[in-house]
C-alpha positions as a LaTeX table, in Angstrom:
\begin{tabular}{lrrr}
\hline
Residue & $x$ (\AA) & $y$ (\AA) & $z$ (\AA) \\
\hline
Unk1 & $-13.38$ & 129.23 & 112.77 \\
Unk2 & $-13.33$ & 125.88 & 114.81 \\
Unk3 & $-10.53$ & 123.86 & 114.37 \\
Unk4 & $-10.65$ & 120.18 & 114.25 \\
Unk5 & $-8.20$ & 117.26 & 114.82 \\
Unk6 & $-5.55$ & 116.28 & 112.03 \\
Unk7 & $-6.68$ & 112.96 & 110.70 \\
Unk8 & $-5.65$ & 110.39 & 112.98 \\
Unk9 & $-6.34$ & 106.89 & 113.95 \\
Unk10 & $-6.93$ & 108.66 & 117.76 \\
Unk11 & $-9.11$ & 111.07 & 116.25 \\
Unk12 & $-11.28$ & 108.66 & 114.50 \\
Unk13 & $-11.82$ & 106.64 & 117.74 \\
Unk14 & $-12.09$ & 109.17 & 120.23 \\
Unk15 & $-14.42$ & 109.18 & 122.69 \\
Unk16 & $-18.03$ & 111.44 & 122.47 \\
Unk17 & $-17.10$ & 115.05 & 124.13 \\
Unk18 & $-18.17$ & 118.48 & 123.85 \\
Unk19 & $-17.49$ & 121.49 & 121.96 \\
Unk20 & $-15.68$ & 123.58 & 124.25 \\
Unk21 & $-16.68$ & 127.72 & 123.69 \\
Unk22 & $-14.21$ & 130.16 & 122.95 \\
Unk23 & $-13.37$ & 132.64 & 125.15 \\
Unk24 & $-15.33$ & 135.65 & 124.48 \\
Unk25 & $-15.35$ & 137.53 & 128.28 \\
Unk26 & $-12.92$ & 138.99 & 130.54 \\
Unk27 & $-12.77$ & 136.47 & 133.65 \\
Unk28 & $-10.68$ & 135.39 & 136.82 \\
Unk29 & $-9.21$ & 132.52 & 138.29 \\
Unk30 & $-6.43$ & 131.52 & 140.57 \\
Unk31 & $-4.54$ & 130.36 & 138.21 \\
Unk32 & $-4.59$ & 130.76 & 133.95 \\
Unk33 & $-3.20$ & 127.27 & 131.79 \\
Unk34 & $-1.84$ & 128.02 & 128.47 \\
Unk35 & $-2.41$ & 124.84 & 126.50 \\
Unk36 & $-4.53$ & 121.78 & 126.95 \\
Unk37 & $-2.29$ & 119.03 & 126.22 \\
Unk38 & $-1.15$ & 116.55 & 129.36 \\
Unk39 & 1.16 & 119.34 & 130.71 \\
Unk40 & $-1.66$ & 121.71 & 131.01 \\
Unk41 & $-4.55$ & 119.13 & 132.13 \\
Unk42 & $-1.85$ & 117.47 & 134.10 \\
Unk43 & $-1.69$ & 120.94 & 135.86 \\
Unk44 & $-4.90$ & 121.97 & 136.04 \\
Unk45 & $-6.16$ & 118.62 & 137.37 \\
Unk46 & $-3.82$ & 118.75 & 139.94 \\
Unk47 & $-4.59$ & 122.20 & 141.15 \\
Unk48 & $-8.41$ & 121.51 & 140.65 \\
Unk49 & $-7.84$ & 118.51 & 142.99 \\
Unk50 & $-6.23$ & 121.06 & 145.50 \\
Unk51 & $-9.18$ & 123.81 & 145.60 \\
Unk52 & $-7.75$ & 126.59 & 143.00 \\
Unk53 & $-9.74$ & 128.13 & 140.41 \\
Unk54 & $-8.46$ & 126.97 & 137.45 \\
Unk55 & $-8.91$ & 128.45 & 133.56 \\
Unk56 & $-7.22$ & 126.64 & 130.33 \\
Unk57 & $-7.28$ & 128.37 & 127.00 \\
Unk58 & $-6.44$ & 125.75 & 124.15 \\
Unk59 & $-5.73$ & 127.52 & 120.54 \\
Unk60 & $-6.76$ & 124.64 & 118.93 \\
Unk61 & $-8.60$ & 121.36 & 120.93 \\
Unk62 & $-8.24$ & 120.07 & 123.71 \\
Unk63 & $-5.12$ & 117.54 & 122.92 \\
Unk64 & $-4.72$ & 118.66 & 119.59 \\
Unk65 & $-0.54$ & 118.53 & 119.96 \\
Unk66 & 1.53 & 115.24 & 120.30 \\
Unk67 & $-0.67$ & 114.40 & 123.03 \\
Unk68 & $-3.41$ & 113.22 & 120.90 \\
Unk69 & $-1.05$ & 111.78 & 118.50 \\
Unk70 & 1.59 & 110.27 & 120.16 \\
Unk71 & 2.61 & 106.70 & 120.44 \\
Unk72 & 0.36 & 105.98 & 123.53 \\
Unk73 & 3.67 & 104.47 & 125.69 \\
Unk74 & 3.93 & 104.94 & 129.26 \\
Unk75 & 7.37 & 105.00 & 129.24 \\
Unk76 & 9.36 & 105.60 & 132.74 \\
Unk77 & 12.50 & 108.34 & 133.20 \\
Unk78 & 13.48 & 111.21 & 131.02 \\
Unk79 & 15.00 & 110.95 & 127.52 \\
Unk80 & 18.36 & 110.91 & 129.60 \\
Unk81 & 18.57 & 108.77 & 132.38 \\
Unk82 & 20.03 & 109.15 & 135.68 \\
Unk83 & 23.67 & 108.16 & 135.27 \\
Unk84 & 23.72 & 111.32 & 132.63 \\
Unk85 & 22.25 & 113.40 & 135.57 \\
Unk86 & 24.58 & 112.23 & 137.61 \\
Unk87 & 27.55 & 112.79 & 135.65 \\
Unk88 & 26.68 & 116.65 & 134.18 \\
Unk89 & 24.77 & 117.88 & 136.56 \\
Unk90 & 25.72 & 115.75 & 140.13 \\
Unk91 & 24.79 & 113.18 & 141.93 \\
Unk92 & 22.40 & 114.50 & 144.38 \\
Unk93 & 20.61 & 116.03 & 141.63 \\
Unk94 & 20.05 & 112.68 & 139.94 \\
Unk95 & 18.86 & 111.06 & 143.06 \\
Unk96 & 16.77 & 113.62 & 143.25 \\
Unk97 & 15.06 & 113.19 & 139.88 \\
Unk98 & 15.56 & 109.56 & 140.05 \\
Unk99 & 13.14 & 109.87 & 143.43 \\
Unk100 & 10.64 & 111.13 & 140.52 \\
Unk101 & 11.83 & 109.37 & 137.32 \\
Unk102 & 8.91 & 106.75 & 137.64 \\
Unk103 & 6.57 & 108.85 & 139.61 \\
Unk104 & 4.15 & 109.84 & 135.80 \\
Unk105 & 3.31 & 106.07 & 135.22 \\
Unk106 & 1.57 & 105.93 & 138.68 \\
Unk107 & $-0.08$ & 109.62 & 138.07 \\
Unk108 & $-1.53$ & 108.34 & 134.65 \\
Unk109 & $-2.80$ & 105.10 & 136.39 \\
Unk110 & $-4.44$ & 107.17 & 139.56 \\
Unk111 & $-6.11$ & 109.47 & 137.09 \\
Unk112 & $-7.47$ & 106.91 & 134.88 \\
Unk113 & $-9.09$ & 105.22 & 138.38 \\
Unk114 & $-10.34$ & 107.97 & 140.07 \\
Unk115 & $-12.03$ & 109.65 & 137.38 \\
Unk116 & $-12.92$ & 106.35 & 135.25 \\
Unk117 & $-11.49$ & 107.50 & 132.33 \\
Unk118 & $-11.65$ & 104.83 & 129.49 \\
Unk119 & $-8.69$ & 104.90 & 127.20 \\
Unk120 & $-8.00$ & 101.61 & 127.39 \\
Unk121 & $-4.71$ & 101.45 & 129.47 \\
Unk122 & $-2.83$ & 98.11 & 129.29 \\
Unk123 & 0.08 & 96.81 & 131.56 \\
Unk124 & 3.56 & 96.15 & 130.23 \\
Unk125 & 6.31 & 97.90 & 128.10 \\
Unk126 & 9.54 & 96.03 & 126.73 \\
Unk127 & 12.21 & 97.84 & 125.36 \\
Unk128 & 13.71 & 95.77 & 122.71 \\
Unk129 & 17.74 & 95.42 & 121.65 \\
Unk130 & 18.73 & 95.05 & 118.32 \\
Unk131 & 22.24 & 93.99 & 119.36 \\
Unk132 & 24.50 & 93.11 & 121.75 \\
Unk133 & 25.78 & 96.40 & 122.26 \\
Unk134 & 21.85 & 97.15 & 123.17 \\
Unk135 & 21.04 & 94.48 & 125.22 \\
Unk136 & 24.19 & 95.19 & 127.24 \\
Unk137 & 22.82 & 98.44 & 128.27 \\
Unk138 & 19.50 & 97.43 & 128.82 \\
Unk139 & 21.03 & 95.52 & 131.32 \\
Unk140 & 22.83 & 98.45 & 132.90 \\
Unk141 & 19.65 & 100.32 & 132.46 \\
Unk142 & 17.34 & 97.69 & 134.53 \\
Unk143 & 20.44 & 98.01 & 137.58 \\
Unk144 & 20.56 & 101.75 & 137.45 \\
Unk145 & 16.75 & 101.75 & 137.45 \\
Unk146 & 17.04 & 99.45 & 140.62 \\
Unk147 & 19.28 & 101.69 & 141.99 \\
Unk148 & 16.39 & 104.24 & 142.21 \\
Unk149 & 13.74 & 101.69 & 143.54 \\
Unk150 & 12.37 & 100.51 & 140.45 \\
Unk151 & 11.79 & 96.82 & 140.94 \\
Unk152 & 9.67 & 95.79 & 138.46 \\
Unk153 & 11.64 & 94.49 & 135.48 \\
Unk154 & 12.94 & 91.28 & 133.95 \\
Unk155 & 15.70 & 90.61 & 131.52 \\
Unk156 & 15.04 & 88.59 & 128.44 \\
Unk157 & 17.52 & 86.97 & 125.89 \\
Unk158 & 16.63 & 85.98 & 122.19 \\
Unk159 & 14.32 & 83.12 & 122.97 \\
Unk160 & 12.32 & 84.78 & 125.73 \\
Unk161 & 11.60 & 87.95 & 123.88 \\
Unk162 & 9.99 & 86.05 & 121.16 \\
Unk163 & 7.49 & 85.21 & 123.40 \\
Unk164 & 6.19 & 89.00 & 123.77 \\
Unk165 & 7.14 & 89.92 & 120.09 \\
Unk166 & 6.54 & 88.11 & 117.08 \\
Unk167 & 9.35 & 88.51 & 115.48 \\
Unk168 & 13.16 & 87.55 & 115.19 \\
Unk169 & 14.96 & 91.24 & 114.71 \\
Unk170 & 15.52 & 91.63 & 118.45 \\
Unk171 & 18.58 & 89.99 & 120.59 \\
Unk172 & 16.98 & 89.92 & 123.89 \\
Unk173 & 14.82 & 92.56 & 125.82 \\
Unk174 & 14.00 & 94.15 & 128.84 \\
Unk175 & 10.64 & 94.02 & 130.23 \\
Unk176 & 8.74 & 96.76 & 132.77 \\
Unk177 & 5.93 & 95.26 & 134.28 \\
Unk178 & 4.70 & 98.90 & 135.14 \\
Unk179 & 4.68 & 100.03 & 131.46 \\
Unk180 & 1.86 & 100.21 & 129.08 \\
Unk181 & $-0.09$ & 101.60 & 127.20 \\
Unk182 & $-3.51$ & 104.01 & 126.29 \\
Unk183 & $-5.03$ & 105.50 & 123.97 \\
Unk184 & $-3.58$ & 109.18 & 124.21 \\
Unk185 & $-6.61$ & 111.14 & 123.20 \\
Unk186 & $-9.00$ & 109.47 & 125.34 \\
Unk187 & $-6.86$ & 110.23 & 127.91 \\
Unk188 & $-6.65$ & 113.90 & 127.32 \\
Unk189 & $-10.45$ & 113.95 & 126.76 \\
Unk190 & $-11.25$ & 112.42 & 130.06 \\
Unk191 & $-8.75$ & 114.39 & 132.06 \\
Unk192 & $-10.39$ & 117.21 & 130.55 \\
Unk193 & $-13.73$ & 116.32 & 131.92 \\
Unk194 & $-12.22$ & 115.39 & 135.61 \\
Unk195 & $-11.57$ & 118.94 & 135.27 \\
Unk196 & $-14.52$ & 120.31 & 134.78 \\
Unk197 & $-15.95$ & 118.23 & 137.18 \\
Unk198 & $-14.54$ & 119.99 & 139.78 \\
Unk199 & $-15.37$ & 123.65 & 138.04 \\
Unk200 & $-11.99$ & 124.48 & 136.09 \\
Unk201 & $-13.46$ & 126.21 & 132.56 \\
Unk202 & $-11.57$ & 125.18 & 129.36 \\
Unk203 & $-12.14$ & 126.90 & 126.34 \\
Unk204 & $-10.91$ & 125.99 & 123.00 \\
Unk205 & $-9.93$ & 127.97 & 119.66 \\
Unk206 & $-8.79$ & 130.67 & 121.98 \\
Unk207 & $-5.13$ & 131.36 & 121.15 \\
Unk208 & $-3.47$ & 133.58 & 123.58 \\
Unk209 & $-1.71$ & 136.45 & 122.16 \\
Unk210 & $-0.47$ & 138.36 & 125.22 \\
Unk211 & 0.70 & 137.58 & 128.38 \\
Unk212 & 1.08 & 140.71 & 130.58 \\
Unk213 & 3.33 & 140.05 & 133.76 \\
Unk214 & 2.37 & 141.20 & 136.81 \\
Unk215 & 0.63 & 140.31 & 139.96 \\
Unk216 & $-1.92$ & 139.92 & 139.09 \\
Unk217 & $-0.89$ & 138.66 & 135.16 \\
Unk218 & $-3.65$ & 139.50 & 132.08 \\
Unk219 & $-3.81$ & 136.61 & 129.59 \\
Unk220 & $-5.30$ & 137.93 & 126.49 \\
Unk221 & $-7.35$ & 136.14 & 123.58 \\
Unk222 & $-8.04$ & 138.08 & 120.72 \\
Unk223 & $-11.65$ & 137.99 & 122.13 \\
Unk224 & $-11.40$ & 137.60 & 125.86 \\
Unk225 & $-8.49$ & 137.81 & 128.35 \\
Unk226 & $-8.36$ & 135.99 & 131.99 \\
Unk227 & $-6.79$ & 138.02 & 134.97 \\
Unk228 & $-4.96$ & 135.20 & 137.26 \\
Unk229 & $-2.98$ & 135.55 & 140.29 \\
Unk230 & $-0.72$ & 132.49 & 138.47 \\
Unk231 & $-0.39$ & 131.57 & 134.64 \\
Unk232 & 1.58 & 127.99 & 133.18 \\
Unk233 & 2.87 & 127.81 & 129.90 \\
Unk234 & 2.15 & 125.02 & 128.60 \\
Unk235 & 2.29 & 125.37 & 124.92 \\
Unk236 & 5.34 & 123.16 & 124.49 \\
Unk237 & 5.84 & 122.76 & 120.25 \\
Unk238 & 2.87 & 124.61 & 119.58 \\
Unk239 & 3.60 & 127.96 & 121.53 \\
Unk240 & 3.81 & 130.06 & 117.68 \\
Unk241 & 6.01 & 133.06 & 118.89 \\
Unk242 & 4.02 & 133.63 & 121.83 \\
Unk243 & 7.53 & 133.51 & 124.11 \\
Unk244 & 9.88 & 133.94 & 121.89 \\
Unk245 & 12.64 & 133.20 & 124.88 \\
Unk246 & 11.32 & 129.87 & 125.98 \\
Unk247 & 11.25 & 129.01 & 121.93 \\
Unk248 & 14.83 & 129.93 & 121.49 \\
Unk249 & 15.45 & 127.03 & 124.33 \\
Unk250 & 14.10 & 124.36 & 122.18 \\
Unk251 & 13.11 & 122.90 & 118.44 \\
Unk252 & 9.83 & 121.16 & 117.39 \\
Unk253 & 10.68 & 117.94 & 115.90 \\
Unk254 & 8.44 & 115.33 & 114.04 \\
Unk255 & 7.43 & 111.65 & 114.59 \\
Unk256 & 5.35 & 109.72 & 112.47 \\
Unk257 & 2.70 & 106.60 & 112.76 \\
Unk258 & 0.84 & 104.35 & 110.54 \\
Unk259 & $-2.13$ & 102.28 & 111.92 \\
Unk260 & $-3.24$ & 99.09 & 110.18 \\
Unk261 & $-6.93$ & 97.80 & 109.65 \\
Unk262 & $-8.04$ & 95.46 & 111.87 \\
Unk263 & $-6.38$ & 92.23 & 112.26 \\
Unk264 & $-7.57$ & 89.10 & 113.45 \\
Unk265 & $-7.13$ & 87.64 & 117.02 \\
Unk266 & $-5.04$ & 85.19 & 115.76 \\
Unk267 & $-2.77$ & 87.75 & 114.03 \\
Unk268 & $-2.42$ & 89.97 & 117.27 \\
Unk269 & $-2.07$ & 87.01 & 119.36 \\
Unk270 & 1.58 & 86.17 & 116.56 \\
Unk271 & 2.63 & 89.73 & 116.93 \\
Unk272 & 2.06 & 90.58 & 120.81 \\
Unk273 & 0.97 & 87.71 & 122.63 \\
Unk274 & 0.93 & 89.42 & 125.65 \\
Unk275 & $-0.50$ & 92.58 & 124.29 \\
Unk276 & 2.53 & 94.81 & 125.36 \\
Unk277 & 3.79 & 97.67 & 123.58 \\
Unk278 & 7.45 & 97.71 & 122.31 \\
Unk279 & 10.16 & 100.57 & 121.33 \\
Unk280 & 13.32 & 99.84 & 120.51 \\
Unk281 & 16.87 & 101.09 & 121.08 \\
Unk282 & 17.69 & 102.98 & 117.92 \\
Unk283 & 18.36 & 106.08 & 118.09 \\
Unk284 & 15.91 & 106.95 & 116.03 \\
Unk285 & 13.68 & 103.69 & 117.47 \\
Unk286 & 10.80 & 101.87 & 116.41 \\
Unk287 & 7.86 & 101.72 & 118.66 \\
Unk288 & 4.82 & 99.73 & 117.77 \\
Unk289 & 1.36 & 98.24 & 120.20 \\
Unk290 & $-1.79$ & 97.12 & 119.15 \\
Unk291 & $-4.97$ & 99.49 & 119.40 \\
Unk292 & $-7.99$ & 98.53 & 121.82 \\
Unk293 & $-9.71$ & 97.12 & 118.74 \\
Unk294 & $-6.81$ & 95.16 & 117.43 \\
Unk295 & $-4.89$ & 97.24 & 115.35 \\
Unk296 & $-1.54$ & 97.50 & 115.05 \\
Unk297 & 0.19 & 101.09 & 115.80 \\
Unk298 & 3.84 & 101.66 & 114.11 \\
Unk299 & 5.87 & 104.52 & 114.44 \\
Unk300 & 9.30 & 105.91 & 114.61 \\
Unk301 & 12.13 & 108.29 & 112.96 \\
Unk302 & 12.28 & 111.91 & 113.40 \\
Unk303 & 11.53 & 114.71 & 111.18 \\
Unk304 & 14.01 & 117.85 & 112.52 \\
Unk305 & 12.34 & 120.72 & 112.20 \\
Unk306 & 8.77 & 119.41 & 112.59 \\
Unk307 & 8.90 & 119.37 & 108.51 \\
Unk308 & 5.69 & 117.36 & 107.37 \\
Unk309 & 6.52 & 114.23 & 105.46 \\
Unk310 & 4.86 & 114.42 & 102.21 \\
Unk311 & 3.77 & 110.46 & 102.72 \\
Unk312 & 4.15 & 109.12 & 106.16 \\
Unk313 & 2.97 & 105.59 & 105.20 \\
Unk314 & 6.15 & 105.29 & 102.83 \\
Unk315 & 8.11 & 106.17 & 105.29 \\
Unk316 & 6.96 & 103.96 & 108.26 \\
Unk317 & 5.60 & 100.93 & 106.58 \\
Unk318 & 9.17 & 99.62 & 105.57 \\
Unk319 & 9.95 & 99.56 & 109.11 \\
Unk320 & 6.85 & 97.85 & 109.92 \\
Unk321 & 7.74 & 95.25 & 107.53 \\
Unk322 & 11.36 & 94.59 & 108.84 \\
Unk323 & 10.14 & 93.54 & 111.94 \\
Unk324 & 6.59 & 92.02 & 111.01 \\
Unk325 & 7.30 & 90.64 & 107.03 \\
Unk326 & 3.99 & 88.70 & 107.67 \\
Unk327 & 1.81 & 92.07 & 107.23 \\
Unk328 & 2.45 & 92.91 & 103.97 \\
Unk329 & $-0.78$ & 92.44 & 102.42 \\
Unk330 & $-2.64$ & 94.32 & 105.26 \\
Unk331 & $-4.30$ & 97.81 & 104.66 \\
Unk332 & $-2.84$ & 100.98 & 106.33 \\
Unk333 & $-6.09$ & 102.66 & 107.27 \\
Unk334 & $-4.34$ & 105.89 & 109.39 \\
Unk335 & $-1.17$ & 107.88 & 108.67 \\
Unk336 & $-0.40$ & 110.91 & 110.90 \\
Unk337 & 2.53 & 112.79 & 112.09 \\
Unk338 & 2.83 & 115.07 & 115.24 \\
Unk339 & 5.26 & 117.84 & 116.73 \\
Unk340 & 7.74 & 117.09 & 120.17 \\
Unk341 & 9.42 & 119.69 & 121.56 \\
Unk342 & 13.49 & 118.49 & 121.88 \\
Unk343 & 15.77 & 120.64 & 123.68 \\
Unk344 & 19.43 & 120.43 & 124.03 \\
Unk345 & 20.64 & 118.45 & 126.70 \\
Unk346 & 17.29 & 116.05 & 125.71 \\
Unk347 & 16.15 & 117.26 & 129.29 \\
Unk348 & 12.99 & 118.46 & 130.22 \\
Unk349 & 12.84 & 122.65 & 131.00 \\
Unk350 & 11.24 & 123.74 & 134.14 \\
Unk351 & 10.75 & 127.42 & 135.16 \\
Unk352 & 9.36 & 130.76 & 136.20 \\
Unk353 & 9.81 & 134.38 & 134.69 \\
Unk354 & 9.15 & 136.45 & 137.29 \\
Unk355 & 7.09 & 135.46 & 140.11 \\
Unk356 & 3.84 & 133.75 & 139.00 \\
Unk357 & 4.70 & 132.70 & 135.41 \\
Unk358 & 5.73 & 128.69 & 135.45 \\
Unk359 & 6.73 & 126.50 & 132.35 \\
Unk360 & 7.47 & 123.04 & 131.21 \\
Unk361 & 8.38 & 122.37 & 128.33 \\
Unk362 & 10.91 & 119.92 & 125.92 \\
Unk363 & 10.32 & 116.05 & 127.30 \\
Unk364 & 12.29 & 115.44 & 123.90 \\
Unk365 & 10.36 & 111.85 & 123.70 \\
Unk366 & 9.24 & 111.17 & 126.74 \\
Unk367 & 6.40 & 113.32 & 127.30 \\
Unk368 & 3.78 & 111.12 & 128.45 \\
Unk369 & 4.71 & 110.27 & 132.26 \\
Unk370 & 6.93 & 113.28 & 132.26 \\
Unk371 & 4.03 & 115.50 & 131.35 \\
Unk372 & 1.92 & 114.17 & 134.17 \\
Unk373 & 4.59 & 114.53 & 136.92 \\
Unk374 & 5.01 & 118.09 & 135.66 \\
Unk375 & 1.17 & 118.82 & 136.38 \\
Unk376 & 1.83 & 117.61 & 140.46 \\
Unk377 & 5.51 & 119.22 & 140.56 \\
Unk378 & 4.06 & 123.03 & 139.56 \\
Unk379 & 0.60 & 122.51 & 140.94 \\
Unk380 & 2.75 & 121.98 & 144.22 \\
Unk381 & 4.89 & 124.56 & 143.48 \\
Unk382 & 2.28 & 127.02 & 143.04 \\
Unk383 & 0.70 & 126.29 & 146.27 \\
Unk384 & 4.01 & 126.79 & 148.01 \\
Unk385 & 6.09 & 123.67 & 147.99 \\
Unk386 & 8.34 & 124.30 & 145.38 \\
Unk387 & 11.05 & 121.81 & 146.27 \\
Unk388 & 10.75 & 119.02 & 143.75 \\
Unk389 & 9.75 & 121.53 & 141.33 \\
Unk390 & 13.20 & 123.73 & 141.68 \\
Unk391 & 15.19 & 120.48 & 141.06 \\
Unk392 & 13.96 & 120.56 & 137.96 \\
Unk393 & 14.21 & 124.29 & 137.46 \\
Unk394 & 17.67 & 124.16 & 138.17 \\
Unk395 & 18.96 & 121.91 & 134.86 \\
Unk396 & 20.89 & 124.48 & 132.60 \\
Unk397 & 18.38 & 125.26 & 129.52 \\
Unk398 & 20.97 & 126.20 & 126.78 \\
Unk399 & 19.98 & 126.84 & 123.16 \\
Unk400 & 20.74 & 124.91 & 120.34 \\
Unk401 & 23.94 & 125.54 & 118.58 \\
Unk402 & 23.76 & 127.90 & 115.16 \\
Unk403 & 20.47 & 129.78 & 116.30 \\
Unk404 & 17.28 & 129.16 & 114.05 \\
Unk405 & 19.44 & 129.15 & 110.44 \\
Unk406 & 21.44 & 126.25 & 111.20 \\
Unk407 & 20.18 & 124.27 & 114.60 \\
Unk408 & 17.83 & 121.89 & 112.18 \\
Unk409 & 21.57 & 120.61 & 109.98 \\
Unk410 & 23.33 & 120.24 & 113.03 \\
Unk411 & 20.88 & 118.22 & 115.09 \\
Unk412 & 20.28 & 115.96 & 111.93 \\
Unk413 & 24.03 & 115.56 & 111.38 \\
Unk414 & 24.45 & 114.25 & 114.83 \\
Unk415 & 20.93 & 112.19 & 114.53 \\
Unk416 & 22.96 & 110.81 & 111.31 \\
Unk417 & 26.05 & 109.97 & 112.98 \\
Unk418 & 23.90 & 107.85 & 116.21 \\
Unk419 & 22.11 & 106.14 & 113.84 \\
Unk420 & 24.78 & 104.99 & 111.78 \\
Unk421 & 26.45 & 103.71 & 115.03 \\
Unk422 & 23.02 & 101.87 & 115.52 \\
Unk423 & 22.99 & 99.73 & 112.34 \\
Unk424 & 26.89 & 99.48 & 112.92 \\
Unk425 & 26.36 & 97.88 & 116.37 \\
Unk426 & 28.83 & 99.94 & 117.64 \\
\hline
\end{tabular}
């Protein structure tokens, strides 16, 4: 049976591709990727780009996972910055992942050059405070950032941010120049075909069933298997009990979007002037940009347990309308949700079992440049420079508290407890 795309905005507009087969033979390659969403492409691109043979199996297609359906924000870091590094884990392991922390952005942007992929990528992020409290550490976030050779960024109070927003919810801002935007599908799609334009084979609706370790390992399809010298796991949310171990490290969670019809220049021009996108600093935040044909995207909160929300549109469209009361007469045309992978310590989880299996999984938000740098750190890693790539590997990966029974009430609780301190200010 061929599977198809969940009904998304992204979906709707994405660009002409292919039918990729399903694997039906037994084949070999250098190197076998589990998954084709950016941490798999990502990987496969960048070991393409470096001579290996390179096979993907996708269960579904090719960006079918919160790759296709994710906000679209190039968003620098990880979901904890560096002074957290710093203080768990040391500091020369935060320098060392603050050497990478903005490293994705400028992966995304050579990627979308090289192989003229059009997914119409747009300059400029602002993170927006919705108090004091907020805009204090976005201020401590733009000096740390600095700290770690970031230079592109620009404090602004009340007034100034209502220049890039439309709106008056938001005490001041902080603006990154190197942000952006695309259009995440398109993105996938064309990284796809950079792929196999240098000879990597992707096939889609081919679930994997088996890994068998060894050198070389056997990844099996229910129809096919590929015999690699290397396999990544790159499954992330969507992995369905394939390793039960790297699921037991992690917890798919939900996030949901609305997309309006069309609005008029004039109406884009009152929201986003600059044509930015915008999250804010909630907990549970806000993030909102306008399409490449002038639509407004919307999305936020968090659904634990990657529980589908019976109507997504109910839930986002209030939000919407707290920080844009002026479109309340304007039609939702697209309402989607799609699975993250959070972890623990909301820090991505790097590895190997055994000798030629690698992983990455659990950017817990902040998947999009963090998926791409994971593509160069293994693809390196597997051709013997493993350096940047054991940093990574070398963050604790502990599982959540309560085990599968209760990890879903305790995350919420404590998702409760931020957000409360959020609308408190405190």
């Amino acid at each position: 049976m061929t599977a198809t795309y969940p009904s998304s905005y992204y979906a709707a507009s994405a660009n002409p591709q292919p039918q990729r087969p399903a694997l039906h033979d037994h084949i070999t390659a250098d190197v076998c990727v589990i998954g084709a969403g950016y941490t798999g492409l990502s990987t496969a691109l960048h070991l393409a780009e470096r001579g290996f043979s390179v096979v993907v199996l996708e269960a579904s297609r090719i960006g079918f996972g919160a790759s296709g359906r994710n906000g679209g924000q190039i968003v620098h870091s990880y979901s904890r910055d560096m002074d957290f590094i710093a203080q768990h884990y040391g500091q020369k392991t935060a320098n060392a992942m603050g050497k990478m922390a903005f490293e994705g952005g400028q992966i995304i942007r050579r990627l979308v050059k090289q192989y003229d992929i059009q997914c119409d990528l747009k300059d400029g992020g602002i993170f927006a405070a919705c108090n004091p409290k907020q805009l204090r550490e976005l201020e401590a976030k733009k000096a740390l950032w600095e700290q770690h050779g970031h230079q592109q960024m620009e404090m602004l109070d009340a007034h100034q941010v209502q220049e890039y927003v439309g709106t008056e919810r938001y005490t001041g801002a902080l603006l990154d120049h190197s942000g952006g935007h695309i259009h995440p599908l398109n993105l996938a799609l064309g990284e796809a075909a950079a792929i196999e334009s240098m000879g990597g084979r992707l096939f889609e609706d081919s679930p994997v069933i088996d890994v068998q370790q060894g050198n070389p390992a056997v990844v099996k399809t229910a129809r096919g298997q590929v015999t690699a010298n290397f396999v990544m796991v790159a499954g992330n949310a969507y992995l369905n009990g394939l390793l039960p171990k790297l699921q037991q490290k992690a917890m798919p969670c939900g996030t949901q979007v609305i997309t309006t019809a069309p609005l008029s220049p004039a109406l884009q021009r009152q929201l986003l002037p600059g044509d930015h996108c915008v999250e804010d600093c909630n907990y549970l935040l806000d993030y909102f940009r306008l399409s490449g044909d002038g639509r407004l995207i919307y999305g936020g909160g968090v659904t634990y347990g990657a529980r589908e929300p019976d109507k997504v549109e109910a839930l986002i469209r209030p939000k919407m309308l707290k920080t844009f009361p002026m479109l309340k007469d304007v039609k939702i045309d697209y309402a989607w949700t799609g699975n993250f992978l959070l972890t623990l310590m909301r820090l991505p989880q790097f590895g190997r079992i055994g000798d030629n299996v690698y992983y990455a999984q659990g950017y817990s938000g902040h998947g999009v440049t963090s998926t791409h740098l994971a593509g160069e750190l293994i693809a390196s890693a597997i051709q013997g420079q493993a350096e940047r790539f054991d940093v990574m590997a070398s963050l604790p990966q502990y599982p959540f508290p309560g085990g599968r029974l209760m990890r879903i009430p305790y995350t919420a609780m404590g998702a409760f407890y931020y957000d409360m301190r959020d609308k408190l200010g405190i």
